Coordinates of C-alpha atoms in Angstrom, one line a residue:
M28 CA 180.3 89.3 106.5
K29 CA 177.9 92.4 105.7
Q30 CA 175.8 90.9 103.1
R31 CA 172.5 92.6 101.3
Y32 CA 169.3 91.1 102.3
A33 CA 165.3 91.5 101.0
V34 CA 162.6 90.8 103.0
I35 CA 159.2 90.6 101.6
G36 CA 157.1 91.3 103.2
A37 CA 156.1 93.4 106.6
G38 CA 154.7 91.3 109.0
W39 CA 155.0 90.1 111.9
A40 CA 157.4 88.0 110.7
G41 CA 158.7 90.0 108.1
C42 CA 159.4 92.6 110.7
A43 CA 161.3 90.1 113.4
A44 CA 163.6 88.8 110.5
A45 CA 164.5 92.4 109.7
M46 CA 165.3 93.1 113.0
E47 CA 167.7 90.7 113.7
L48 CA 169.4 91.3 110.1
A49 CA 169.7 94.2 110.5
R50 CA 171.2 94.2 114.5
A51 CA 173.0 91.5 112.7
G52 CA 174.7 94.4 111.0
H53 CA 173.8 93.1 107.1
A54 CA 172.3 95.6 104.9
V55 CA 168.4 95.1 104.9
T56 CA 165.6 96.1 102.7
V57 CA 162.0 95.4 103.3
Y58 CA 159.1 95.3 100.8
E59 CA 155.6 95.6 102.7
A60 CA 152.7 95.6 99.0
A61 CA 150.1 97.5 101.9
R62 CA 150.7 100.9 102.7
V63 CA 150.5 99.7 106.3
L64 CA 152.6 97.3 108.0
G65 CA 151.0 94.7 110.2
G66 CA 150.4 92.1 107.8
R67 CA 147.4 89.9 109.2
A68 CA 148.2 91.8 112.8
R69 CA 147.6 95.6 111.9
R70 CA 145.8 98.7 112.5
V71 CA 142.6 99.5 110.4
E72 CA 140.3 102.8 110.1
R73 CA 136.9 102.4 109.9
E74 CA 134.4 104.9 110.8
S75 CA 136.6 107.8 111.9
T76 CA 138.6 105.2 114.1
V77 CA 141.7 103.5 114.3
L78 CA 140.8 99.6 115.2
D79 CA 143.2 96.4 114.7
N80 CA 142.2 93.7 111.9
G81 CA 141.2 92.0 114.6
Q82 CA 141.2 91.3 118.5
H83 CA 144.1 89.9 119.7
I84 CA 145.6 88.5 123.2
L85 CA 149.4 87.3 123.9
L86 CA 150.6 86.0 126.4
G87 CA 153.4 86.5 129.1
A88 CA 154.7 83.5 127.4
Y89 CA 155.7 85.4 124.1
T90 CA 159.3 86.2 124.8
E91 CA 160.3 86.4 121.5
T92 CA 157.7 88.7 120.9
L93 CA 158.4 91.0 124.5
R94 CA 162.1 90.7 123.5
L95 CA 161.5 92.5 120.0
I96 CA 159.6 95.3 120.9
K97 CA 161.8 96.0 124.0
L98 CA 164.7 96.1 121.4
A99 CA 162.9 98.7 119.0
G100 CA 162.8 101.3 121.8
Q101 CA 159.7 100.3 122.9
D102 CA 158.3 99.8 126.4
P103 CA 155.7 96.8 126.8
S104 CA 154.5 97.9 129.9
E105 CA 152.5 101.6 128.3
L106 CA 151.6 99.7 125.1
I107 CA 150.1 96.1 127.3
L108 CA 147.5 95.7 129.7
T109 CA 148.7 93.0 131.8
L110 CA 146.4 90.5 133.4
P111 CA 146.3 87.3 135.7
L112 CA 145.2 84.1 133.6
Q113 CA 141.7 83.8 133.7
M114 CA 138.9 82.8 132.0
R115 CA 135.8 84.7 133.6
Y116 CA 132.1 84.4 131.9
P117 CA 129.3 87.3 132.5
A118 CA 127.2 86.6 135.7
D119 CA 124.7 84.1 135.3
S120 CA 124.8 83.3 132.0
G121 CA 126.2 79.3 132.7
G122 CA 130.1 80.2 132.7
M123 CA 132.8 80.3 135.1
D124 CA 134.5 82.4 136.8
F125 CA 138.3 81.6 137.2
I126 CA 141.2 83.8 138.0
A127 CA 144.8 82.9 138.8
P128 CA 146.3 85.2 141.6
R129 CA 149.8 86.4 141.5
L130 CA 151.7 83.6 143.7
P131 CA 154.4 81.5 142.7
A132 CA 153.9 78.8 139.8
P133 CA 152.2 76.1 140.1
L134 CA 150.5 77.6 142.9
H135 CA 148.5 80.1 140.9
L136 CA 147.1 77.4 139.3
A137 CA 146.0 75.3 142.2
W138 CA 144.4 78.1 143.8
A139 CA 142.2 79.5 141.1
L140 CA 140.9 76.2 140.5
L141 CA 140.5 75.7 144.0
R142 CA 138.2 78.9 144.3
A143 CA 136.4 78.7 140.5
K144 CA 133.4 79.1 140.8
G145 CA 131.0 77.3 138.1
L146 CA 132.8 74.2 138.3
E147 CA 132.1 71.4 140.6
R148 CA 134.3 68.9 142.0
A149 CA 134.0 66.0 139.1
D150 CA 135.5 69.1 136.8
K151 CA 138.2 70.1 139.2
L152 CA 139.5 67.1 139.5
A153 CA 139.3 66.3 136.0
L154 CA 141.4 69.6 135.5
M155 CA 143.9 68.4 138.0
R156 CA 144.1 64.6 136.9
F157 CA 144.8 66.5 132.9
S158 CA 147.6 69.0 134.3
T159 CA 149.0 66.0 136.9
A160 CA 149.4 63.6 133.5
M161 CA 151.2 66.5 131.1
R162 CA 153.6 66.9 133.4
W163 CA 154.1 63.6 133.8
M164 CA 154.4 63.0 130.3
G165 CA 156.9 66.7 130.0
W166 CA 154.5 68.1 127.8
Q167 CA 155.1 66.0 124.8
L168 CA 152.9 64.6 122.9
Y169 CA 154.8 61.8 120.2
N170 CA 151.8 60.3 118.7
D171 CA 149.2 63.4 117.5
C172 CA 145.7 63.8 117.9
T173 CA 142.6 66.0 117.5
V174 CA 142.3 67.9 120.7
S175 CA 138.4 66.5 121.2
E176 CA 140.7 62.6 121.6
L177 CA 143.3 64.0 123.7
L178 CA 140.3 65.3 126.1
Q179 CA 138.0 62.5 126.0
R180 CA 141.4 60.0 127.0
F181 CA 142.2 62.1 130.4
D182 CA 138.2 62.1 131.0
Q183 CA 137.5 66.0 130.9
T184 CA 134.0 66.6 132.0
D185 CA 131.4 68.0 129.2
T186 CA 131.5 71.5 131.5
L187 CA 135.9 71.8 131.4
S188 CA 135.8 71.2 128.1
R189 CA 132.8 73.7 127.4
L190 CA 134.1 76.2 129.4
M191 CA 137.9 76.2 129.3
W192 CA 139.0 73.3 126.4
H193 CA 137.3 74.3 123.6
P194 CA 137.8 78.4 124.6
L195 CA 141.3 78.1 124.7
C196 CA 141.5 75.6 121.8
L197 CA 139.8 77.8 120.0
A198 CA 141.6 81.4 120.8
A199 CA 145.1 80.0 120.2
L200 CA 144.5 77.6 117.2
N201 CA 141.4 79.2 115.9
T202 CA 140.6 75.1 114.8
P203 CA 138.0 73.5 116.4
P204 CA 138.6 70.9 118.7
E205 CA 137.3 68.0 117.0
R206 CA 139.8 69.6 114.0
A207 CA 142.5 70.9 116.1
S208 CA 146.2 69.0 116.8
A209 CA 146.7 68.1 120.3
R210 CA 150.5 68.2 120.1
V211 CA 150.4 72.0 119.3
F212 CA 147.7 72.7 121.9
I213 CA 149.7 70.9 124.5
N214 CA 153.0 73.6 122.8
V215 CA 150.9 76.3 124.2
L216 CA 150.1 75.1 127.3
R217 CA 153.6 74.2 127.9
D218 CA 154.5 77.6 127.3
S219 CA 151.9 79.1 129.5
L220 CA 150.3 77.2 131.8
G221 CA 152.8 74.6 132.2
A222 CA 155.7 77.1 132.9
S223 CA 157.8 77.4 135.8
R224 CA 157.5 81.6 136.0
R225 CA 153.8 82.3 136.6
R226 CA 153.7 85.4 134.6
A227 CA 154.0 83.5 131.4
S228 CA 150.6 83.0 132.2
D229 CA 149.8 85.9 132.0
M230 CA 147.2 87.5 129.7
L231 CA 148.5 90.3 127.8
I232 CA 145.7 93.1 125.7
P233 CA 147.6 95.4 123.7
Q234 CA 146.8 98.7 124.4
A235 CA 148.6 99.9 121.3
N236 CA 147.0 99.9 117.9
L237 CA 149.0 96.5 116.4
S238 CA 151.2 98.2 114.2
A239 CA 152.2 100.6 116.8
L240 CA 153.3 97.7 119.1
L241 CA 155.9 96.3 117.2
P242 CA 155.7 97.0 113.3
E243 CA 156.4 100.6 112.7
A244 CA 158.6 100.2 115.4
A245 CA 160.4 97.9 113.6
A246 CA 160.9 100.0 110.8
R247 CA 162.3 102.7 112.5
Y248 CA 164.7 100.6 114.2
V249 CA 165.9 99.1 110.9
E250 CA 166.1 102.7 109.6
R251 CA 168.1 103.8 112.3
L252 CA 170.6 100.9 111.7
G253 CA 170.8 101.9 107.7
G254 CA 168.1 100.0 106.2
E255 CA 164.9 100.2 104.0
V256 CA 161.2 100.3 104.2
R257 CA 159.2 100.5 101.1
T258 CA 155.4 100.0 101.5
G259 CA 153.3 100.0 98.6
A260 CA 155.6 98.3 96.9
K261 CA 154.7 94.4 95.4
I262 CA 157.2 91.8 94.3
A263 CA 155.7 89.9 91.5
A264 CA 158.8 88.1 91.0
L265 CA 161.9 86.4 91.9
H266 CA 164.7 85.7 89.8
A267 CA 167.7 83.2 91.1
L268 CA 170.9 85.1 89.4
S269 CA 173.9 82.4 88.1
D270 CA 176.5 83.8 90.6
G271 CA 173.5 82.7 93.3
R272 CA 172.6 86.2 94.6
W273 CA 168.6 87.2 93.9
R274 CA 166.9 90.0 91.6
L275 CA 163.6 90.8 92.1
D276 CA 161.5 92.2 89.2
D277 CA 163.7 93.3 87.3
A278 CA 165.1 95.7 89.6
D279 CA 167.2 95.4 92.6
V280 CA 170.1 92.6 93.3
F281 CA 170.7 91.0 97.0
D282 CA 172.9 88.2 98.2
G283 CA 169.7 86.4 99.6
V284 CA 166.1 86.8 100.4
I285 CA 163.1 85.9 102.6
V286 CA 160.2 85.8 102.0
A287 CA 158.0 86.5 105.0
T288 CA 154.1 87.1 103.6
S289 CA 151.7 84.7 103.9
S290 CA 151.6 81.1 103.0
V291 CA 149.6 81.9 99.9
Q292 CA 151.7 84.7 98.6
A293 CA 154.4 82.9 99.3
A294 CA 154.4 79.7 97.4
S295 CA 153.0 82.0 94.0
L296 CA 156.8 83.6 94.4
L297 CA 158.2 80.5 94.2
Q298 CA 156.4 78.1 91.8
G299 CA 157.7 81.3 89.5
V300 CA 161.7 80.1 90.6
H301 CA 160.6 77.0 88.9
D302 CA 163.4 75.1 90.6
A303 CA 162.4 71.1 91.7
R304 CA 163.5 72.0 95.2
L305 CA 161.0 73.7 96.2
D306 CA 158.3 71.7 95.0
D307 CA 157.7 69.1 98.2
V308 CA 158.1 73.4 100.2
I309 CA 154.9 74.7 97.3
N310 CA 152.4 71.4 98.0
R311 CA 153.1 71.9 101.8
M312 CA 151.8 75.4 101.9
Q313 CA 148.8 74.3 99.0
A314 CA 147.6 71.8 101.5
F315 CA 146.7 74.5 104.0
T316 CA 143.6 74.9 105.0
P317 CA 142.1 78.9 105.6
E318 CA 140.5 79.4 109.1
A319 CA 138.6 82.5 108.8
I320 CA 138.6 85.3 112.6
S321 CA 136.3 88.0 112.7
T322 CA 135.7 91.1 115.1
C323 CA 132.8 92.7 115.4
Y324 CA 133.4 96.4 117.1
L325 CA 130.0 98.1 118.3
Q326 CA 129.9 101.4 119.3
Y327 CA 128.1 102.3 122.1
E328 CA 127.7 105.8 124.0
A329 CA 130.9 107.2 126.1
S330 CA 129.4 105.9 129.2
V331 CA 128.6 102.4 128.9
R332 CA 131.5 100.3 130.5
L333 CA 131.6 96.5 131.0
D334 CA 133.3 95.4 134.6
L335 CA 135.5 93.9 133.8
P336 CA 138.3 94.7 130.4
F337 CA 137.4 91.1 128.8
Y338 CA 134.4 88.6 129.3
A339 CA 134.6 85.1 127.7
L340 CA 131.6 84.3 126.3
V341 CA 129.9 80.6 125.7
D342 CA 129.3 80.2 122.3
A343 CA 126.1 78.8 120.8
P344 CA 125.7 79.2 117.0
E345 CA 121.9 77.5 117.3
R346 CA 120.9 80.3 119.2
Q347 CA 122.5 82.8 117.0
H348 CA 125.1 83.2 119.7
W349 CA 128.5 83.4 118.0
G350 CA 130.7 85.3 120.3
Q351 CA 133.5 84.0 122.2
F352 CA 135.3 87.1 123.7
V353 CA 134.2 90.6 124.4
F354 CA 136.8 93.2 124.9
D355 CA 135.8 96.7 126.4
R356 CA 138.2 98.8 124.9
G357 CA 137.6 101.9 126.7
Q358 CA 139.2 100.0 129.7
L359 CA 142.5 99.8 126.9
D360 CA 141.7 103.5 125.4
A361 CA 140.3 106.0 127.0
K362 CA 139.9 107.8 123.3
Q363 CA 137.8 104.6 122.8
A364 CA 135.4 104.4 125.1
G365 CA 132.2 102.7 125.0
L366 CA 133.5 100.4 122.4
L367 CA 133.5 96.9 122.6
A368 CA 135.1 94.2 120.3
V369 CA 133.9 91.0 119.6
V370 CA 136.4 88.1 119.0
I371 CA 134.4 84.9 116.7
S372 CA 137.8 82.4 115.8
A373 CA 137.1 79.6 113.4
S374 CA 134.9 82.6 111.8
G375 CA 133.4 80.6 108.7
P376 CA 129.8 79.6 109.7
A377 CA 129.3 82.7 111.0
A378 CA 130.8 85.2 108.7
E379 CA 128.1 83.9 106.4
Q380 CA 125.5 85.4 108.5
G381 CA 126.6 88.8 106.9
H382 CA 127.6 91.7 108.5
G383 CA 124.2 93.0 109.2
P384 CA 122.7 89.5 110.6
L385 CA 125.7 88.6 112.5
A386 CA 126.5 92.1 114.1
Q387 CA 122.6 92.4 114.8
A388 CA 122.8 88.6 116.3
I389 CA 126.6 89.8 119.1
A390 CA 124.6 92.9 119.9
A391 CA 121.5 90.9 121.0
Q392 CA 124.1 88.2 122.5
L393 CA 125.7 90.7 124.5
A394 CA 122.7 92.2 125.3
Q395 CA 121.2 89.1 126.8
V396 CA 124.7 87.2 128.7
L397 CA 125.5 90.9 130.6
Q398 CA 122.1 91.2 131.1
R399 CA 122.1 95.2 129.8
P400 CA 119.3 95.8 127.6
E401 CA 120.8 98.7 126.1
L402 CA 123.8 96.6 124.3
A403 CA 120.9 96.2 121.8
Q404 CA 121.3 99.1 120.0
P405 CA 125.0 99.8 119.1
V406 CA 125.5 103.5 117.7
W407 CA 127.3 101.5 114.6
T408 CA 128.9 98.3 114.5
Q409 CA 131.9 97.2 112.1
L410 CA 132.8 94.0 111.2
I411 CA 135.9 92.7 110.1
T412 CA 136.8 89.4 108.8
E413 CA 140.2 88.3 108.1
K414 CA 139.3 84.9 105.7
R415 CA 142.9 83.6 105.8
A416 CA 143.9 84.0 109.4
T417 CA 145.4 81.4 109.9
F418 CA 145.5 77.0 109.0
A419 CA 143.5 74.8 110.1
C420 CA 146.5 73.8 112.7
T421 CA 145.4 69.7 112.3
P422 CA 147.7 67.0 113.6
D423 CA 150.0 65.8 111.6
L424 CA 150.2 68.6 109.7
L425 CA 152.9 68.9 107.7
R426 CA 154.9 72.6 107.4
P427 CA 157.8 74.0 105.5
G428 CA 161.0 74.9 107.4
N429 CA 162.6 77.9 106.9
D430 CA 165.0 76.8 104.8
S431 CA 163.4 76.4 101.4
G432 CA 166.2 74.5 99.8
V433 CA 167.7 77.1 97.6
P434 CA 170.9 78.7 98.8
G435 CA 170.0 82.2 99.6
L436 CA 166.2 81.8 99.7
L437 CA 164.6 81.8 103.4
L438 CA 160.9 81.7 104.3
A439 CA 159.7 83.1 107.3
G440 CA 155.6 83.2 108.4
D441 CA 153.2 81.8 111.0
Y442 CA 152.7 78.9 109.0
T443 CA 156.4 77.3 109.5
S444 CA 157.7 74.4 111.3
N445 CA 160.1 74.5 114.4
E446 CA 163.2 72.9 113.8
D447 CA 162.2 70.8 116.6
R448 CA 159.0 69.7 115.1
T449 CA 157.4 68.5 119.1
Q450 CA 157.8 72.3 119.8
D451 CA 155.4 73.9 116.5
Y452 CA 153.5 76.4 117.4
P453 CA 149.9 77.4 115.6
A454 CA 149.1 80.6 114.0
T455 CA 150.2 83.5 116.1
I456 CA 151.9 86.3 116.4
E457 CA 154.7 84.4 118.6
A458 CA 154.8 81.7 116.2
A459 CA 155.5 84.7 113.4
V460 CA 157.8 86.3 115.3
R461 CA 159.8 83.1 116.6
S462 CA 160.5 82.3 112.4
G463 CA 161.3 85.5 111.3
V464 CA 164.4 86.0 113.8
A465 CA 164.9 81.9 113.4
A466 CA 165.1 82.4 109.2
A467 CA 167.7 85.4 109.8
R468 CA 169.3 83.5 112.5
M469 CA 170.1 80.7 109.8
V470 CA 171.6 83.4 107.8
N471 CA 173.5 85.2 110.6
T472 CA 175.1 81.7 111.7
G473 CA 175.5 80.4 107.8
K474 CA 173.2 77.2 108.4
A475 CA 171.2 77.9 105.6
S476 CA 171.7 76.1 102.0
K477 CA 174.0 76.6 100.7

C-alpha cells in the first residue's frame, strides 16, 4: 500500500533509502540540513575548485552502490576510473609493487604475488598461508579480536603487515590495526580479495565529484517519481502521534520516518522521542568513538603529473610522513591538472599538527619519496578534515540495526548492523548504501516493528 515517508538526511544512506521507497511507489520527502547532498561524502568548493570533502576509493565489490548509480540513470564507466587491485609504492621508497593482472580469480592474486617486487619469499609465503586459511575458514571469524592479533595468529611478517595489511586496514576501517575488528576486516577481504569474481577486487576511483556520483542523481530520480528533496531543511524534533503516524517539527505528518543522519544527530533526534524502547539504540550510538579522516589537496603547475593515478605511501609519523595514499586528480579530471590529493586515515594525531605545518610536512614527504624536489613547493594547499568521518570499528562493537523497535521509525547509516552480524561492514559508502536499501526494504516487505 502506498504510504507517505520522510527520510531525514540526504547522505548516501538517505539517498539509497529514498530511491528504494520511491521505486516501490511510496510518496517520499527527503530533508537535508545542508545545501549540498552527500553527507560525509560530498563535494565542496575551495580555491575556486570543486573538490571532495575526502578522497575515496570504491571497490568492485560495492554492488549496491554501483546498482543504484545505474538505477539513477548514471553510467559508472563514465564517472569512475576502474583499476585492477594494486598496492604500488613509489620506487625506492621502502615499499612494494603489487598489481593484479586481469585474470580469473583467484589466479589474478597468485600471479600478482608471484610478480610482486619488494616482498621476500617469506612475505609471499605468509600471504599465501593467510589467504588459504581464510578460504578454509569460509572468511568467517566467530570470535572477534583485533587485526593485529589476527595477523600475529597467522604469522604475517612485519614487512607484509606494514606494506599490505596496515594500509588496507586503515583505508577500509579507518581504525589502526591494533584497535580494529578482525571480523569486519575479514568481511571486506572476503568480498574483494576472496570473491569468485575478479572484478570484485577492482579499485574504483571517482572521476566525478562525490555529490554528482550518486546523491544528486538520486534526488532527480526521487523527484521524477513524484517525491521531493528539500535542502537547507533541518529537522529538530520527531513526534509520535496517537494514530501511529509521525510529525516532523510542528508541521509535516508521515506514515513513517527513516532517520538517515549521522549517529550523533540520530541519537539526538531519538532522545527527543522519549520512548524507553529507544534506550538501547541510543546507548549504542553514544558509545561510538569518532575517527577522523583528513585529505590534503596540493595544487602545482598544470604540467605536474604522477606516473600512476595513485600511489600508496609508507606513513611514518616519527619522520613527519603522515600521507598514506596520494592521488593525481589530473588523471581523473583534466580540469584538475596538477592537483594532488593525499589521504590520511585515522588522522587525529596528524590533524593536531595544524593546517600549515601538516600541509608543509606532506609536501616535503611527496618531494622526498617521489624524488621530485618541486613537489615541496605547491602553489596552494587545502586541508579538509572530517572529525567524525567514521566510528572506531573495534572488536565486538554493538551497533543498532535498521529497526529502531518503535513502529514507523527506522534507521539508516553506515553505523548500523546487518541482520546477520557476521556480515557487518565498516563505515564506508557501500555500508551506508546497503543500510539505506535495507531500511527501505523493511518498509516495503512489512518487516519493520508494528
